[in-house]
PDB file of C-alpha atoms and ligand atoms in Angstrom:
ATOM      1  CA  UNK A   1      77.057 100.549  96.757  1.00  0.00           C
ATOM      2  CA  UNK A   2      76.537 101.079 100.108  1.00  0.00           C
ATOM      3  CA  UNK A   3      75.295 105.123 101.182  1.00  0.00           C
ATOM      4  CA  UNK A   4      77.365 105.316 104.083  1.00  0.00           C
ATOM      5  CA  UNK A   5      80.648 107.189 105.019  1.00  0.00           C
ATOM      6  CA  UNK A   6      82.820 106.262 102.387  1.00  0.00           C
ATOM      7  CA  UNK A   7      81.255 104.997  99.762  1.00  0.00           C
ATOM      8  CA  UNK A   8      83.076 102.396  97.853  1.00  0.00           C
ATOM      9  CA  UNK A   9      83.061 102.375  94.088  1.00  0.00           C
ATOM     10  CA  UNK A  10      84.994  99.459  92.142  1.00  0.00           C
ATOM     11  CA  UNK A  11      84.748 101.458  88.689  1.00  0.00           C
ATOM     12  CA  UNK A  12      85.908 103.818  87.277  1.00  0.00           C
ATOM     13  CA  UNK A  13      82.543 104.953  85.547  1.00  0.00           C
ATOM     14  CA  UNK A  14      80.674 105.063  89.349  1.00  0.00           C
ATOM     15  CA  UNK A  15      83.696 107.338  90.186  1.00  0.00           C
ATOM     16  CA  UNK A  16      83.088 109.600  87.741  1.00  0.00           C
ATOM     17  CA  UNK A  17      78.931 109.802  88.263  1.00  0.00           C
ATOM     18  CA  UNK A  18      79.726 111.402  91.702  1.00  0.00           C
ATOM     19  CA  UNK A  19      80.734 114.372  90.881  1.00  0.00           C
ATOM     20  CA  UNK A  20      81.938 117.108  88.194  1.00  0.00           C
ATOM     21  CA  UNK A  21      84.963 118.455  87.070  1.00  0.00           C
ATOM     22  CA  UNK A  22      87.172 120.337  87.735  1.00  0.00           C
ATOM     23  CA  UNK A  23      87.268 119.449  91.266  1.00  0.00           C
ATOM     24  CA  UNK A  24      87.982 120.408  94.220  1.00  0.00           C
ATOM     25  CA  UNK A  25      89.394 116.499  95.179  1.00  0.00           C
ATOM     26  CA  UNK A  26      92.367 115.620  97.492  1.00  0.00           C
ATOM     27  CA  UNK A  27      93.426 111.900  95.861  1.00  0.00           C
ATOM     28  CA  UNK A  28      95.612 109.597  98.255  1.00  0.00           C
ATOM     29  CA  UNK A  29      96.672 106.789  96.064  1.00  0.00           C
ATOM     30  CA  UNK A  30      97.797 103.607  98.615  1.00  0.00           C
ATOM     31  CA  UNK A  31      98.140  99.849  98.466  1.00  0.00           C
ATOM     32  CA  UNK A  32      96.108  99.452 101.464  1.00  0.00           C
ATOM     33  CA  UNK A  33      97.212  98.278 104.851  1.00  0.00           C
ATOM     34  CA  UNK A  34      96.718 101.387 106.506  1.00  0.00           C
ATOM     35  CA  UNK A  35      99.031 102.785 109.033  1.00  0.00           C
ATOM     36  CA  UNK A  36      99.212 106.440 110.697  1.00  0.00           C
ATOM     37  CA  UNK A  37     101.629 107.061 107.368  1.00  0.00           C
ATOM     38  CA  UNK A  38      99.076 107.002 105.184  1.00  0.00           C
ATOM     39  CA  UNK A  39      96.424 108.347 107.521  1.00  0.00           C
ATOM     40  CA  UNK A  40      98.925 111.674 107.364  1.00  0.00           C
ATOM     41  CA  UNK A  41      97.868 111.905 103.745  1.00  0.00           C
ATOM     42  CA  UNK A  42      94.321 111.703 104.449  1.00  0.00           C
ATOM     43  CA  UNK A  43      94.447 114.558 107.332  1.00  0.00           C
ATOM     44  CA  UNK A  44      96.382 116.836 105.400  1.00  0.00           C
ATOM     45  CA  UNK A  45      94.053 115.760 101.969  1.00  0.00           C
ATOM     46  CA  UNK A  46      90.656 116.442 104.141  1.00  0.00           C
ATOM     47  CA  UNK A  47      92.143 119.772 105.588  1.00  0.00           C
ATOM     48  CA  UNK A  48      93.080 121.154 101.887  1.00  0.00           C
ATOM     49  CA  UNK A  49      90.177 119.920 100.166  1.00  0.00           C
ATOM     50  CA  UNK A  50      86.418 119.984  99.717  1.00  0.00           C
ATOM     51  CA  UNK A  51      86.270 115.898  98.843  1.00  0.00           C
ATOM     52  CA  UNK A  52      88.679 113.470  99.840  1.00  0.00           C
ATOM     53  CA  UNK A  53      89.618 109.851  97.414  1.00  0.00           C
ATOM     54  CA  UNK A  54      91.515 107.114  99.226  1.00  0.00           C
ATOM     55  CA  UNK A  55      92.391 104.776  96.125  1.00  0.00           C
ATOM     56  CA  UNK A  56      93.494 101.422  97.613  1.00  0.00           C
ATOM     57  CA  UNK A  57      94.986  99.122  94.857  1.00  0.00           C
ATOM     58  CA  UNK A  58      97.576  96.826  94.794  1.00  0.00           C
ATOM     59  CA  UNK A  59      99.326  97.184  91.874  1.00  0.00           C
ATOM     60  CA  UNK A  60     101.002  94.121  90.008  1.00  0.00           C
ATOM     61  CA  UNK A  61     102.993  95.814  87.782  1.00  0.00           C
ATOM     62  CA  UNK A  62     104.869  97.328  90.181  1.00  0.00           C
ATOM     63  CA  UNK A  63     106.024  93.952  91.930  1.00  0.00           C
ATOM     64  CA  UNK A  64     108.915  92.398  90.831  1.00  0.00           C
ATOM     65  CA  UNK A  65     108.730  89.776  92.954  1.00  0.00           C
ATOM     66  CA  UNK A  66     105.553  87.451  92.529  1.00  0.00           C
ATOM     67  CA  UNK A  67     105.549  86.061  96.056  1.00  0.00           C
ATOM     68  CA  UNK A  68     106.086  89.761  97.241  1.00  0.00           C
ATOM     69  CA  UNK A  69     102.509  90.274  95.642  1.00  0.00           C
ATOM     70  CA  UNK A  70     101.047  87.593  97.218  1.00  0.00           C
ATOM     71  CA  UNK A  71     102.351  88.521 100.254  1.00  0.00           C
ATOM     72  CA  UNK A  72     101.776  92.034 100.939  1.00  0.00           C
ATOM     73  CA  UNK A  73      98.926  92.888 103.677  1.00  0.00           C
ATOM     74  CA  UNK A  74      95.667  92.720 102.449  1.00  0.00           C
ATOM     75  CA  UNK A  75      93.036  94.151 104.799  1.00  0.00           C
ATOM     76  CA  UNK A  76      90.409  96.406 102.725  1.00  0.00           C
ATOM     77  CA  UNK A  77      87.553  96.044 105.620  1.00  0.00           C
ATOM     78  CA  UNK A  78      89.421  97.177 108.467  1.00  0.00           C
ATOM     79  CA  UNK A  79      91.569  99.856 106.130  1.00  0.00           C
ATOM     80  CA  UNK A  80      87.319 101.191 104.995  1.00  0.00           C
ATOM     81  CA  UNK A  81      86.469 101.702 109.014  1.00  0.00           C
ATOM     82  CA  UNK A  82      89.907 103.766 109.075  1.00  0.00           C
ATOM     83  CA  UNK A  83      89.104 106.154 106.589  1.00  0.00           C
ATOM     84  CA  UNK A  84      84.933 106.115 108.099  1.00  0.00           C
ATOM     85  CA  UNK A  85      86.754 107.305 111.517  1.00  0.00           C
ATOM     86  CA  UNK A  86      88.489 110.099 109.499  1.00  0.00           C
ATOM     87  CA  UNK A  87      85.133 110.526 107.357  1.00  0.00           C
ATOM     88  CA  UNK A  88      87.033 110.160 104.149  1.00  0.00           C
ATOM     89  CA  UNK A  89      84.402 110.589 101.428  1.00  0.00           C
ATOM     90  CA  UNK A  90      85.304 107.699  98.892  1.00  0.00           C
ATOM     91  CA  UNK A  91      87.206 104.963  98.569  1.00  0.00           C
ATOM     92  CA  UNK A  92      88.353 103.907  95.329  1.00  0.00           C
ATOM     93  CA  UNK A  93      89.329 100.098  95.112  1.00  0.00           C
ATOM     94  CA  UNK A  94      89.540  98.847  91.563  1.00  0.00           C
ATOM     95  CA  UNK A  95      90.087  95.448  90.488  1.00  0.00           C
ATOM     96  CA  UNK A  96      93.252  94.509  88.172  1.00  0.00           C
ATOM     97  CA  UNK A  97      90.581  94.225  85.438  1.00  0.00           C
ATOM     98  CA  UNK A  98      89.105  97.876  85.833  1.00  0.00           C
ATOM     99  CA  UNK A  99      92.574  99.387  85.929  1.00  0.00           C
ATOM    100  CA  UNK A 100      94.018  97.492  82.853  1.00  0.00           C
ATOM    101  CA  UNK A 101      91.438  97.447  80.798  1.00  0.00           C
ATOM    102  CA  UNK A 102      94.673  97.015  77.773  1.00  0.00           C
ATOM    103  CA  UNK A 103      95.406  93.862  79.563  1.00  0.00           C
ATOM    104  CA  UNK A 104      98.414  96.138  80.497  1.00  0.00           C
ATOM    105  CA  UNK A 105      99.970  96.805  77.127  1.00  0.00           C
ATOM    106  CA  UNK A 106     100.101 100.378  77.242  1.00  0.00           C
ATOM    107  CA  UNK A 107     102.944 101.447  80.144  1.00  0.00           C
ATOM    108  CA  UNK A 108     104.548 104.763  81.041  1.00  0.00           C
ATOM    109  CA  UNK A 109     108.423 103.962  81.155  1.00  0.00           C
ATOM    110  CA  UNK A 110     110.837 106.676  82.408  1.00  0.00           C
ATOM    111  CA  UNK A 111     114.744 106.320  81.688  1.00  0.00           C
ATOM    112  CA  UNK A 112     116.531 108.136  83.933  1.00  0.00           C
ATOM    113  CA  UNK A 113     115.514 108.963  87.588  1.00  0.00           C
ATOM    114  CA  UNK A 114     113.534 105.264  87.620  1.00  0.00           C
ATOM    115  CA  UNK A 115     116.725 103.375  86.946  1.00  0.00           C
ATOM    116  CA  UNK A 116     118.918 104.810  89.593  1.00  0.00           C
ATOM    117  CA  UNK A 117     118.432 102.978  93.474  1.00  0.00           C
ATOM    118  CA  UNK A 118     115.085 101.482  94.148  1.00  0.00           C
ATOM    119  CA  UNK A 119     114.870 100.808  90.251  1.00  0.00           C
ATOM    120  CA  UNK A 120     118.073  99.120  89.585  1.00  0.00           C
ATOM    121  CA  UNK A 121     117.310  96.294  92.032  1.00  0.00           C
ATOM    122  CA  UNK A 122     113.355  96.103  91.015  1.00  0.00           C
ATOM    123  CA  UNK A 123     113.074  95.668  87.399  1.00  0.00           C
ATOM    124  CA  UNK A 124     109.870  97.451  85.687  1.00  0.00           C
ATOM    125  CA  UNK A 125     108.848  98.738  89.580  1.00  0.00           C
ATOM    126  CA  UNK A 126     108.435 102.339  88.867  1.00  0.00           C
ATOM    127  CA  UNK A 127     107.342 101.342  85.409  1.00  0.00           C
ATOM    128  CA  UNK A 128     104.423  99.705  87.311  1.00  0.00           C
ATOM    129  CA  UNK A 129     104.379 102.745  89.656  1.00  0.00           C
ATOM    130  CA  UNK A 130     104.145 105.736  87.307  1.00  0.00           C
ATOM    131  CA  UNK A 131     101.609 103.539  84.652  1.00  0.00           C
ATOM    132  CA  UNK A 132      99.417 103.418  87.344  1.00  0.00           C
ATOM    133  CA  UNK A 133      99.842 106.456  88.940  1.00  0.00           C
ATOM    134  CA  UNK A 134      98.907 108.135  85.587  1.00  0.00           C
ATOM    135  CA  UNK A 135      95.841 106.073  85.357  1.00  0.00           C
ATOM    136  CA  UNK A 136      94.576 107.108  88.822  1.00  0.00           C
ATOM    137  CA  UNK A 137      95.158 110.945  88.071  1.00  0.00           C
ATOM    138  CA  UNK A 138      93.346 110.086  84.651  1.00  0.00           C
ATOM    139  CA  UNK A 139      90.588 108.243  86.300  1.00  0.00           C
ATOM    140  CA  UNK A 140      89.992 110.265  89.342  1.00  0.00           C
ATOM    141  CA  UNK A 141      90.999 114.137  88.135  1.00  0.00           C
ATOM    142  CA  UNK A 142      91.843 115.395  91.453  1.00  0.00           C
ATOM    143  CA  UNK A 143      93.122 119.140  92.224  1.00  0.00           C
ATOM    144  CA  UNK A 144      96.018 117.532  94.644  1.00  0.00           C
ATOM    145  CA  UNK A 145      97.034 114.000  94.808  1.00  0.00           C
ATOM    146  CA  UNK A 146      99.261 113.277  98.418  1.00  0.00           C
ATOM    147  CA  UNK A 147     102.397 111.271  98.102  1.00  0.00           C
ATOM    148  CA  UNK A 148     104.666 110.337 101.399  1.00  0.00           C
ATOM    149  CA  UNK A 149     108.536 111.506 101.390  1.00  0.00           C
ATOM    150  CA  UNK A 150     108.999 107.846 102.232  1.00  0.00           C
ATOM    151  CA  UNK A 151     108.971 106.674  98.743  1.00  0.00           C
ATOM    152  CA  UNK A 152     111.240 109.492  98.350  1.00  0.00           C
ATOM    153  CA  UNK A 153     112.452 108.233  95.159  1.00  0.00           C
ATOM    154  CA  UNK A 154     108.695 107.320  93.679  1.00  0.00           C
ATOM    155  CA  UNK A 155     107.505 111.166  95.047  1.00  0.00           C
ATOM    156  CA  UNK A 156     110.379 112.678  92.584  1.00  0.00           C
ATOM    157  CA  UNK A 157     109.291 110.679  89.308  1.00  0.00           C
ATOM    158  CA  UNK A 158     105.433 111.394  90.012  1.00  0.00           C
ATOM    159  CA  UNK A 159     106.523 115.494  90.292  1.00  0.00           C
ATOM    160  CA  UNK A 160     108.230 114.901  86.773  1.00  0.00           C
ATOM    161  CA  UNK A 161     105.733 112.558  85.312  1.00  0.00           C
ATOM    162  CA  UNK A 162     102.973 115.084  85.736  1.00  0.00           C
ATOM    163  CA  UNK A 163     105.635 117.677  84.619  1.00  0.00           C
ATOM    164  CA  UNK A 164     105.940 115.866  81.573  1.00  0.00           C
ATOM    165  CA  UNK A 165     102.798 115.004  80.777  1.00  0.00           C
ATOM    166  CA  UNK A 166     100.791 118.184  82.109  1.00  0.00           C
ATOM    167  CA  UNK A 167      98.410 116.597  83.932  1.00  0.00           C
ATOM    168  CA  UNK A 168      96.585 119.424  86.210  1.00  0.00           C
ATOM    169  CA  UNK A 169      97.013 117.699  89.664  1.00  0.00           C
ATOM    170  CA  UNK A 170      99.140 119.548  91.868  1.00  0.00           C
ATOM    171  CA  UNK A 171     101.806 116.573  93.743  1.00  0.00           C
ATOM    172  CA  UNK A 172     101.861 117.581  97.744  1.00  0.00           C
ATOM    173  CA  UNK A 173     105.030 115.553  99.566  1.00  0.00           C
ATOM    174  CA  UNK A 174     104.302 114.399 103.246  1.00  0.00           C
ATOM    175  CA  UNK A 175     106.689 113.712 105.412  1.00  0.00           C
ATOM    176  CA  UNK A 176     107.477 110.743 106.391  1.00  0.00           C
ATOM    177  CA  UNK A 177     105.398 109.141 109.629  1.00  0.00           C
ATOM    178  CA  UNK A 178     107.627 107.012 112.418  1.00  0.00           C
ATOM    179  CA  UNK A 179     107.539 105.268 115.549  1.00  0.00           C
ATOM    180  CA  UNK A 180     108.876 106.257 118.624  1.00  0.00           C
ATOM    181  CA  UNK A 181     111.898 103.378 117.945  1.00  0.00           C
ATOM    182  CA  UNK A 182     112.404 106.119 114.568  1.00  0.00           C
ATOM    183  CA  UNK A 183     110.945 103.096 112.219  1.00  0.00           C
ATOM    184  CA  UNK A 184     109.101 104.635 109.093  1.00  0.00           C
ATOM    185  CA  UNK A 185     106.002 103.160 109.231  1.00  0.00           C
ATOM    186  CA  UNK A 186     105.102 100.749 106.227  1.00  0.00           C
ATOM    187  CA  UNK A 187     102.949  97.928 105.088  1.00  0.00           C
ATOM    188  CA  UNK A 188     105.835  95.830 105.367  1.00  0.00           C
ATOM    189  CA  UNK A 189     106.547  96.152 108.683  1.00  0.00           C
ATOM    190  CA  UNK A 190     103.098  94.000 110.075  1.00  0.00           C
ATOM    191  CA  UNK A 191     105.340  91.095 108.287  1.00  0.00           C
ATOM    192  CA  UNK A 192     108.119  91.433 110.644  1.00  0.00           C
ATOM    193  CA  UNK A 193     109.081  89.001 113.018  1.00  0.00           C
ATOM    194  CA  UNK A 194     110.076  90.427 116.816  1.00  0.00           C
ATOM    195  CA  UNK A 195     113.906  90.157 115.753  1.00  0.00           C
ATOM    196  CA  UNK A 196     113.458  91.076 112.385  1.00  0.00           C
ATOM    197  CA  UNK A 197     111.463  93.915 113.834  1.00  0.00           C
ATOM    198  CA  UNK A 198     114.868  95.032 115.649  1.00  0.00           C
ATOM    199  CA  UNK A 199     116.980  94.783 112.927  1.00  0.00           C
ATOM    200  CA  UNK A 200     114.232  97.325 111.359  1.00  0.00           C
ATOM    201  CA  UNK A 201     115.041  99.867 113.924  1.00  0.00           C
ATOM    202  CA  UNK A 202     118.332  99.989 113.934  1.00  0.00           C
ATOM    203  CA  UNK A 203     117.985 100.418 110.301  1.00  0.00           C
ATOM    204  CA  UNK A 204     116.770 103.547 111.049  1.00  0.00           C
ATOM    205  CA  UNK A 205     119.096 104.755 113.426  1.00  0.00           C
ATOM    206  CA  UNK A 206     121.797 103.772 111.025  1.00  0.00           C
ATOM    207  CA  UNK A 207     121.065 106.001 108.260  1.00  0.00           C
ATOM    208  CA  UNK A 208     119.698 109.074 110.108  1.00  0.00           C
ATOM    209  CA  UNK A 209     123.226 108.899 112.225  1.00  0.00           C
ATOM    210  CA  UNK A 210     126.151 107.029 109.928  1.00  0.00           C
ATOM    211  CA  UNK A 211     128.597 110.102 109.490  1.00  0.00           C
ATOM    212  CA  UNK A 212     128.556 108.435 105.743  1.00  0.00           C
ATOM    213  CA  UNK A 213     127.047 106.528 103.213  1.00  0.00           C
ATOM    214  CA  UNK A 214     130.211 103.910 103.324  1.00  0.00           C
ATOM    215  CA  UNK A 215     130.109 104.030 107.816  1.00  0.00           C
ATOM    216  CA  UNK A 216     126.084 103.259 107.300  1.00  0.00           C
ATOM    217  CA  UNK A 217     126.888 100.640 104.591  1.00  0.00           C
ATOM    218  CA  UNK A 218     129.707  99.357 107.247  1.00  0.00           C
ATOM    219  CA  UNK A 219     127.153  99.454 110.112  1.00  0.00           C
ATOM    220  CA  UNK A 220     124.269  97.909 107.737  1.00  0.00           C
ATOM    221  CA  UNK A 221     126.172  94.518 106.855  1.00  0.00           C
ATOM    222  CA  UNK A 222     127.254  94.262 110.864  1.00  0.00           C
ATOM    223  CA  UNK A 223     123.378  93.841 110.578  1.00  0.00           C
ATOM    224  CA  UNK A 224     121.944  90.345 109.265  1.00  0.00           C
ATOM    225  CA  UNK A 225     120.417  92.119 106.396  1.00  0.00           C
ATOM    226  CA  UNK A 226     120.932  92.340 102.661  1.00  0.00           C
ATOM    227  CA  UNK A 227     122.025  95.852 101.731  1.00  0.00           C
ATOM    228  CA  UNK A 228     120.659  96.756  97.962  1.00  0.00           C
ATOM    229  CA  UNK A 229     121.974 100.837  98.017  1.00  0.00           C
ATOM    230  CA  UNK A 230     122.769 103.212 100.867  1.00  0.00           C
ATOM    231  CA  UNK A 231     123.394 106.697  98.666  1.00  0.00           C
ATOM    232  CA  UNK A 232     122.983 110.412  98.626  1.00  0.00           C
ATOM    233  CA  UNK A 233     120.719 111.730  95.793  1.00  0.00           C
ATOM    234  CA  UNK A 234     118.212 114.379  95.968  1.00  0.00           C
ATOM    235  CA  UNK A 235     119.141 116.410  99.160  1.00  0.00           C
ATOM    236  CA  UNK A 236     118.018 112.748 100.914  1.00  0.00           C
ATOM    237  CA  UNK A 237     120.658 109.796 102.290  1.00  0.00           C
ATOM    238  CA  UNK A 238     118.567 107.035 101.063  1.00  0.00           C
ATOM    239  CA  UNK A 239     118.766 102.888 101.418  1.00  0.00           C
ATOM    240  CA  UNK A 240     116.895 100.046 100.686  1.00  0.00           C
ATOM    241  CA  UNK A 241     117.628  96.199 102.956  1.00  0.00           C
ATOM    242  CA  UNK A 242     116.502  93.232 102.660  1.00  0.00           C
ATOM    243  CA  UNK A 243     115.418  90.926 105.482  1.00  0.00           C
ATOM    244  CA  UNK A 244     114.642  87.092 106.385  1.00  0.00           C
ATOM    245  CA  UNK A 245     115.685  84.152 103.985  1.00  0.00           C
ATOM    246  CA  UNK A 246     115.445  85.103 100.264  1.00  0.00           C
ATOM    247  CA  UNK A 247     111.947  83.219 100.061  1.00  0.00           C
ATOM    248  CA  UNK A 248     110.296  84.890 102.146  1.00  0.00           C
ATOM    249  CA  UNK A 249     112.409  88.280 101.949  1.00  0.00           C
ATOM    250  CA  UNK A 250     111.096  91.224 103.474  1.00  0.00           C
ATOM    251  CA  UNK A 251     112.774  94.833 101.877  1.00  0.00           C
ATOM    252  CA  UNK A 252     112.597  97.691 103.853  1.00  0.00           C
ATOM    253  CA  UNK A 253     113.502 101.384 102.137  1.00  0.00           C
ATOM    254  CA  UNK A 254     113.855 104.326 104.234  1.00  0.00           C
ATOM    255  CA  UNK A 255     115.239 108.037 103.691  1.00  0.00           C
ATOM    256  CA  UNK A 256     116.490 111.221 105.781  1.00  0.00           C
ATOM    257  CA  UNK A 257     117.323 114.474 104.680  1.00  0.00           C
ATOM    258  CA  UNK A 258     121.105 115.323 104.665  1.00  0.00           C
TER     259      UNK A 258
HETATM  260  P1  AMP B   1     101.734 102.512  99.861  1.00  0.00           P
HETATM  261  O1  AMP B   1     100.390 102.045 100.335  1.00  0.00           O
HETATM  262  O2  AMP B   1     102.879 101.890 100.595  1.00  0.00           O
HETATM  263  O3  AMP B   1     101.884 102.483  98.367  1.00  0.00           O
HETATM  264  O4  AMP B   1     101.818 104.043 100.272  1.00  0.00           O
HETATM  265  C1  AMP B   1     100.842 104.955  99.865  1.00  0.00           C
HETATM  266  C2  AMP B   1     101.341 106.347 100.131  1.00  0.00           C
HETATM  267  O5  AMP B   1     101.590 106.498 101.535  1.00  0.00           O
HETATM  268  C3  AMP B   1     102.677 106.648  99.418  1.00  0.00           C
HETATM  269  O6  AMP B   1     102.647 107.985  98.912  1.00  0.00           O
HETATM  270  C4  AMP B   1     103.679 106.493 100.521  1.00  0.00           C
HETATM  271  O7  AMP B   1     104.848 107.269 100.327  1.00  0.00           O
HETATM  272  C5  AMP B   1     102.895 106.994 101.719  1.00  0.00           C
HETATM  273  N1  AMP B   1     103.481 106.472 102.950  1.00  0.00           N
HETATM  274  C6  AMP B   1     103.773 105.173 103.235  1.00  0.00           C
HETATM  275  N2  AMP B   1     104.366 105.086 104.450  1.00  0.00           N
HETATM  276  C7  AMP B   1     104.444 106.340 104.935  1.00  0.00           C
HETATM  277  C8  AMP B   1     104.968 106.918 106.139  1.00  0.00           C
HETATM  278  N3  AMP B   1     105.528 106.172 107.083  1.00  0.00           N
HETATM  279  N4  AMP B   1     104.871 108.259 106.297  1.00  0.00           N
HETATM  280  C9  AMP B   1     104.299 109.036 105.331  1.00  0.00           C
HETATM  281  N5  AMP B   1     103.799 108.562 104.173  1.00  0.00           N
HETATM  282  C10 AMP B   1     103.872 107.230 103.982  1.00  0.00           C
END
C-alpha cells in the first residue's frame, strides 16, 4: 500500500486497521469514472467530515446487461489523481471477490419502490444496488455516506434501506451536477458519440421543459431514442432513454424537480 494521499486499500480488513469506530467518516460510494458529479460528493463529504472514503467498485449485480458491464468506463488511475487533487483520504476499491465473499448468495431485495421505473426495465438492478450498498455501509461504518439526486430513484431506496435496517449512517442527497448544454453528468456520457451526444442534451431540455409527462414522451420519440418511462413520482419528473443500436445501447436516466 502505497503512504501517499489516498491510500488505496483492496480489503476490507486493511480498511478497517485504519481507524476506529465510531467515526467521524464521509463514505462516497461510486463506480468510478469520475466526473465533477461525483467530485460534488467528495467536496461536500471533505467539508462535513474529519476523513473522507471514495469506494470505487463496479458492481455486477447491479448490471442487467452483461455487455453494459463490460462496457462501462474503467479508469481507476486517473479517477486516484482526482481524489489526490481533492486530498481525499482513502480510496476503497475492492475486487468482486472481497465484496462477495458468499459468492453472492446472500442479497437484499426490496418489493416495492425497486420495482417501479428504473427497476421494471432492469431486472435485479437495485437488488444489485441496495446488496451492495449495505455491504459498503457494513464494511466501511461511516457517519454520512453521499448519494447524487441523479439516481433519484436509487437515493430513495438507500434512505429506506437504512430505515429498515437501522444502520447508523446518516444518507446526505446532492444535487445533481450538469453541463452548461443542462446534461447531467454521468459515466455514460464519455461513451457518447458527437450526435448521440446531442440527442443527450435535448434529453435534458425535454424533461426539465415538457408541460407533461405525455408532451415529453411526445417530444422524446421525435428523438431517435428508445423511451423506457417518462413519469412523476417522488416530487421529481423522472425518465430513463436508450441510445445507439440495441448492441451497443447506451441508457441515459435523468430527473428534475416538479
Ligand atoms: P455512479 O458512479 O454512477 O454509481 O455514481 C456514484 C454517485 O455519484 C451516485 O450517488 C450518483 O447519484 C452520483 N452522481 C452521478 N452523477 C452525478 C451528477 N451528475 N451529479 C451529482 N451526483 C452524481
Amino acid at each position: 500500500m502505497n503512504t501517499e494521499s489516498p491510500r488505496v486499500c483492496t480489503t476490507v480488513k486493511e480498511l478497517r486497521d485504519l481507524y476506529s469506530y465510531p467515526s467521524r467518516i464521509g463514505l462516497i460510494p461510486t463506480m468510478g469514472a469520475l466526473h465533477d458529479g461525483h467530485c460534488s460528493l467528495v467536496a461536500r463529504s471533505k467539508q462535513e467530515n474529519e476523513v473522507t472514503i471514495v469506494s470505487i467498485f463496479t458492481n455486477p449485480t447491479q448490471f442487467d446487461n452483461p455487455d453494459d458491464f463490460a462496457k462501462y468506463p474503467r479508469t481507476l488511475e486517473s479517477d486516484i489523481e482526482i481524489l489526490r487533487q481533492f486530498e481525499v483520504d482513502y480510496v476503497f476499491a475492492p475486487n468482486v471477490e472481497e465484496m462477495y465473499p458468499d459468492h453472492k448468495r446472500f442479497k437484499v431485495s426490496e418489493s416495492e419502490t425497486s420495482k417501479l421505473l428504473c427497476g421494471a426495465h432492469r431486472h435485479g438492478h437495485f437488488d444489485g444496488v441496495l446488496t451492495v450498498v449495505l455491504k459498503l455501509l457494513l464494511a466501511v461504518r461511516p457517519a454520512r455516506a453521499y448519494f447524487g439526486e441523479k439516481d433519484f430513484q436509487q437515493l430513495t431506496l438507500v434512505r429506506e434501506l437504512v430505515e429498515a435496517f437501522f444502520v447508523e449512517t446518516q444518507i446526505v442527497g446532492c444535487p445533481t451536477i450538469r453541463e452548461q448544454s443542462g446534461l447531467a453528468l454521468s459515466s455514460r456520457n464519455a461513451r457518447l458519440s458527437e450526435s448521440q451526444r446531442e440527442t443527450a442534451i435535448a434529453f435534458a431540455q425535454i424533461l426539465r421543459d415538457a408541460p407533461s409527462t405525455a408532451a415529453a414522451i411526445a417530444a422524446l420519440q421525435e428523438l431517435d431514442v428508445r423511451v423506457d418511462y417518462v413519469e412523476e413520482r417522488f416530487g421529481r419528473r423522472l425518465a430513463a432513454i436508450r441510445l445507439g443500436p440495441v448492441e451497443n445501447e447506451i441508457r441515459l436516466i435523468d430527473n428534475v424537480a416538479v
